[in-house]
Coordinates of C-alpha atoms in Angstrom, one line a residue:
X1 CA 0.0 0.0 0.0
X2 CA 1.2 3.5 -0.7
X3 CA 1.7 5.9 2.1
X4 CA -0.2 9.1 1.7
X5 CA 2.1 12.1 1.2
X6 CA 1.0 15.7 1.6
X7 CA 3.8 17.4 -0.3
X8 CA 4.3 21.0 -1.4
X9 CA 5.0 20.5 -5.1
X10 CA 4.5 22.9 -8.0
X11 CA 2.0 22.3 -10.7
X12 CA -1.1 20.1 -10.4
X13 CA 0.3 17.5 -8.0
X14 CA -2.4 15.9 -5.7
X15 CA -1.9 13.2 -3.1
X16 CA -3.2 9.8 -4.1
X17 CA -6.9 9.2 -3.4
X18 CA -7.8 7.5 -0.1
X19 CA -10.2 4.6 -0.4
X20 CA -11.6 2.0 2.0
X21 CA -13.0 -0.9 -0.1
X22 CA -14.9 0.9 -2.8
X23 CA -15.6 4.0 -0.6
X24 CA -13.5 7.1 -1.4
X25 CA -12.7 9.5 1.4
X26 CA -12.6 12.9 -0.3
X27 CA -10.3 15.9 0.5
X28 CA -13.2 17.9 1.8
X29 CA -14.0 15.3 4.5
X30 CA -10.3 15.2 5.5
X31 CA -10.2 19.0 5.7
X32 CA -13.2 19.0 8.0
X33 CA -11.7 16.3 10.2
X34 CA -8.4 18.1 10.6
X35 CA -9.8 20.4 13.4
X36 CA -9.9 17.4 15.7
X37 CA -6.3 16.5 15.2
X38 CA -4.0 19.4 16.2
X39 CA -0.4 18.8 15.2
X40 CA 2.8 20.7 14.7
X41 CA 2.2 21.1 10.9
X42 CA -0.8 21.1 8.6
X43 CA 0.6 18.0 6.8
X44 CA 0.7 16.0 10.1
X45 CA -2.8 17.1 11.0
X46 CA -4.1 16.1 7.5
X47 CA -2.4 12.7 7.7
X48 CA -3.9 12.1 11.2
X49 CA -7.3 13.2 10.0
X50 CA -7.2 10.9 7.0
X51 CA -6.2 7.9 9.2
X52 CA -9.0 8.6 11.6
X53 CA -11.6 8.6 8.8
X54 CA -10.1 5.4 7.4
X55 CA -10.5 3.7 10.8
X56 CA -14.1 4.9 11.1
X57 CA -14.9 3.7 7.6
X58 CA -13.4 0.3 8.2
X59 CA -15.5 -0.1 11.4
X60 CA -18.6 1.2 9.6
X61 CA -18.3 -1.3 6.8
X62 CA -17.8 -4.1 9.2
X63 CA -20.8 -3.0 11.2
X64 CA -22.9 -3.0 8.0
X65 CA -21.6 -6.5 7.1
X66 CA -22.7 -7.9 10.5
X67 CA -26.1 -6.2 10.2
X68 CA -25.5 -3.7 13.0
X69 CA -26.0 -0.7 10.8
X70 CA -27.9 -0.1 7.5
X71 CA -25.7 0.7 4.6
X72 CA -27.5 3.9 3.8
X73 CA -27.5 5.3 7.3
X74 CA -26.3 8.9 7.6
X75 CA -27.0 9.3 11.3
X76 CA -23.8 9.9 13.3
X77 CA -25.4 8.7 16.5
X78 CA -26.4 5.4 14.8
X79 CA -22.8 5.0 13.5
X80 CA -21.4 5.6 17.0
X81 CA -23.8 3.1 18.6
X82 CA -23.1 0.5 15.9
X83 CA -19.3 0.8 16.2
X84 CA -19.5 0.6 20.0
X85 CA -21.6 -2.6 19.7
X86 CA -19.2 -4.0 17.1
X87 CA -16.2 -3.5 19.3
X88 CA -17.9 -4.9 22.4
X89 CA -18.8 -8.0 20.4
X90 CA -15.5 -8.5 18.4
X91 CA -12.7 -7.3 20.6
X92 CA -11.3 -9.9 23.0
X93 CA -9.6 -8.0 25.8
X94 CA -8.5 -10.2 28.8
X95 CA -8.8 -8.8 32.3
X96 CA -5.4 -8.1 33.8
X97 CA -4.2 -10.7 36.3
X98 CA -3.1 -9.8 39.8
X99 CA 0.5 -10.9 39.1
X100 CA 0.7 -8.7 36.0
X101 CA -0.7 -5.8 37.9
X102 CA 1.9 -6.1 40.7
X103 CA 4.7 -6.4 38.1
X104 CA 3.6 -3.2 36.4
X105 CA 3.3 -1.5 39.8
X106 CA 6.8 -2.5 40.7
X107 CA 8.2 -1.4 37.4
X108 CA 6.6 2.1 37.5
X109 CA 7.3 3.6 40.9
X110 CA 7.0 7.2 39.9
X111 CA 3.6 6.7 38.3
X112 CA 2.2 5.4 41.5
X113 CA 3.7 7.9 44.0
X114 CA 2.0 10.7 45.8
X115 CA 2.6 14.0 44.0
X116 CA 5.3 16.2 45.4
X117 CA 4.1 19.6 46.9
X118 CA 6.3 22.5 47.8
X119 CA 5.7 25.5 50.0
X120 CA 6.9 28.5 48.1
X121 CA 7.4 32.2 48.7
X122 CA 8.5 34.5 45.9
X123 CA 9.1 38.1 44.9
X124 CA 8.2 39.0 41.3
X125 CA 10.3 41.7 39.8
X126 CA 8.2 42.5 36.8
X127 CA 9.7 43.0 33.3
X128 CA 8.2 42.3 29.9
X129 CA 10.1 39.6 27.8
X130 CA 10.9 42.1 25.0
X131 CA 12.1 44.9 27.3
X132 CA 15.8 44.2 27.6
X133 CA 16.6 47.3 29.6
X134 CA 13.9 46.6 32.2
X135 CA 14.9 43.0 32.5
X136 CA 18.6 44.0 33.1
X137 CA 17.6 46.5 35.7
X138 CA 15.3 44.1 37.6
X139 CA 17.9 41.4 37.5
X140 CA 20.4 43.7 39.2
X141 CA 17.8 44.6 41.7
X142 CA 17.2 40.9 42.4
X143 CA 20.8 40.3 43.0
X144 CA 20.9 43.2 45.5
X145 CA 17.9 41.9 47.3
X146 CA 19.3 38.4 47.5
X147 CA 22.5 39.6 49.0
X148 CA 20.5 41.3 51.8
X149 CA 18.3 38.3 52.2
X150 CA 21.2 36.0 52.6
X151 CA 22.4 38.2 55.5
X152 CA 18.9 38.8 57.0
X153 CA 16.4 36.2 55.7
X154 CA 13.6 37.7 57.9
X155 CA 13.4 40.6 55.5
X156 CA 11.7 38.4 52.8
X157 CA 8.2 39.5 53.8
X158 CA 9.2 43.2 53.8
X159 CA 10.9 43.0 50.4
X160 CA 7.9 41.1 48.9
X161 CA 5.5 43.8 50.1
X162 CA 7.8 46.6 48.8
X163 CA 9.0 45.2 45.5
X164 CA 6.8 42.3 44.3
X165 CA 4.4 42.8 41.4
X166 CA 2.5 39.6 42.3
X167 CA -0.8 39.8 44.2
X168 CA 0.9 37.5 46.8
X169 CA 2.8 40.6 48.0
X170 CA 0.1 41.2 50.5
X171 CA 0.8 37.8 52.0
X172 CA 4.5 38.4 52.1
X173 CA 5.1 36.6 48.9
X174 CA 3.6 33.3 50.1
X175 CA 2.1 31.1 47.3
X176 CA 1.2 28.3 49.6
X177 CA 1.6 24.7 48.7
X178 CA 2.1 24.1 45.0
X179 CA 1.9 20.9 43.0
X180 CA 3.6 20.5 39.7
X181 CA 1.8 22.4 37.0
X182 CA 0.2 25.1 39.2
X183 CA 2.4 28.0 38.2
X184 CA 3.8 29.4 35.0
X185 CA 5.6 26.6 33.1
X186 CA 9.2 28.0 33.0
X187 CA 9.1 28.7 36.8
X188 CA 7.4 25.4 37.5
X189 CA 10.2 23.4 35.8
X190 CA 12.8 25.1 38.0
X191 CA 10.9 24.7 41.3
X192 CA 10.7 20.9 40.9
X193 CA 14.5 20.7 41.2
X194 CA 15.4 23.3 43.8
X195 CA 16.5 22.4 47.3
X196 CA 14.8 23.9 50.3
X197 CA 15.9 27.4 51.2
X198 CA 16.5 30.7 49.4
X199 CA 17.6 30.2 45.8
X200 CA 20.8 32.1 45.2
X201 CA 19.9 33.8 41.9
X202 CA 16.8 35.3 40.2
X203 CA 14.7 32.9 38.1
X204 CA 13.4 34.0 34.8
X205 CA 9.8 33.8 33.5
X206 CA 7.7 35.6 30.9
X207 CA 6.7 38.0 33.7
X208 CA 10.1 39.0 34.8
X209 CA 12.4 37.7 37.6
X210 CA 11.5 35.7 40.6
X211 CA 13.3 35.5 43.9
X212 CA 12.3 32.2 45.4
X213 CA 12.4 30.5 48.7
X214 CA 11.4 26.8 49.1
X215 CA 10.2 26.6 52.7
X216 CA 9.2 22.9 52.7
X217 CA 8.7 19.9 50.4
X218 CA 6.5 16.9 50.9
X219 CA 5.1 14.0 49.0
X220 CA 6.8 11.8 46.4
X221 CA 6.4 8.7 48.6
X222 CA 5.3 5.6 46.8
X223 CA 1.7 4.7 47.4
X224 CA 0.8 1.1 48.6
X225 CA -0.4 -1.2 45.9
X226 CA -3.8 -1.7 47.5
X227 CA -4.4 2.1 47.2
X228 CA -3.8 2.2 43.5
X229 CA -4.7 -1.3 42.4
X230 CA -7.7 -0.1 40.4
X231 CA -5.6 2.5 38.6
X232 CA -3.1 -0.2 37.7
X233 CA -5.8 -2.5 36.4
X234 CA -7.3 0.4 34.4
X235 CA -3.9 1.2 32.8
X236 CA -3.2 -2.4 31.8
X237 CA -6.7 -2.9 30.6
X238 CA -6.4 0.3 28.4
X239 CA -3.0 -0.9 27.0
X240 CA -4.5 -4.3 26.2
X241 CA -7.5 -2.7 24.5
X242 CA -5.2 -0.6 22.3
X243 CA -3.2 -3.6 21.3
X244 CA -6.4 -5.6 20.5
X245 CA -7.9 -2.7 18.6
X246 CA -4.7 -2.2 16.5
X247 CA -4.6 -5.9 15.5
X248 CA -8.3 -5.8 14.7
X249 CA -8.0 -2.7 12.5
X250 CA -5.0 -4.2 10.7
X251 CA -7.0 -7.3 10.0
X252 CA -9.9 -5.2 8.7
X253 CA -7.5 -3.3 6.5
X254 CA -6.3 -6.6 5.0
X255 CA -9.8 -7.9 4.5
X256 CA -11.6 -4.8 3.2
X257 CA -8.6 -3.1 1.5
X258 CA -7.3 0.4 2.0
X259 CA -5.7 2.6 -0.7
X260 CA -3.7 5.8 -0.5
X261 CA -2.7 5.5 3.1
X262 CA -1.3 3.0 5.6
X263 CA -2.5 2.5 9.2
X264 CA 0.3 2.9 11.6
X265 CA 0.8 1.5 15.2
X266 CA -1.2 4.5 16.5
X267 CA -4.2 3.9 14.3
X268 CA -6.4 3.1 17.3
X269 CA -5.6 6.3 19.1
X270 CA -8.5 8.4 17.9
X271 CA -11.0 5.8 19.2
X272 CA -9.3 5.6 22.6
X273 CA -9.4 9.4 23.3

């Protein structure tokens, strides 16, 4: 089978037509589907959209073959219900065994640990990303304040109330307990790796410079298996379903025939979202 290519070529080049059995999937349908498949480039989105429509058409044709759906049905709700019934009937997904669950649990300690939380105070010295002069000035101010804080840490609250551009200034810069992902991304990445105490240099973000003190850190301990057993089973069940669905789709591709595109190992992804 020929892989679809979305190339930027001069003249009247067009990608090969996509067909499932005798059913053609037109460019207009692919273009409408693209909105549901965000990607780094339009070409990648188009390829993902085409694959998703091929998967749906394979399943639709199989549902019609088994009498679960009339061939002339245009009702999306009927299509969804027929495909759900089809997969429930034809996919064989074994329930994860206890031993497999415990092996997976032992192999993925970070996945099944309590999230780390950190108690943070900060002073935001505001400066726009494109204002080099302001960022230089605020960085120098940050260095001056850090020197004073290293000598007299108790002045952090005072400096936050005087200098910080964050609403937390009224609380002496206290942000409370933060889990990963609860603050601006570039600051969040740095906070995860800092030791407790006052950090010795300003940290950059899109908002300016941050003087940061990590006052406490907790969490990260591994949870007992009994507490996460259902999560483990759900994860393994989902993995098994993806594998079974991938093999099922590849078998349908072989039986029904697909032209203009090949299904890859992630072909089942759109149905699992």
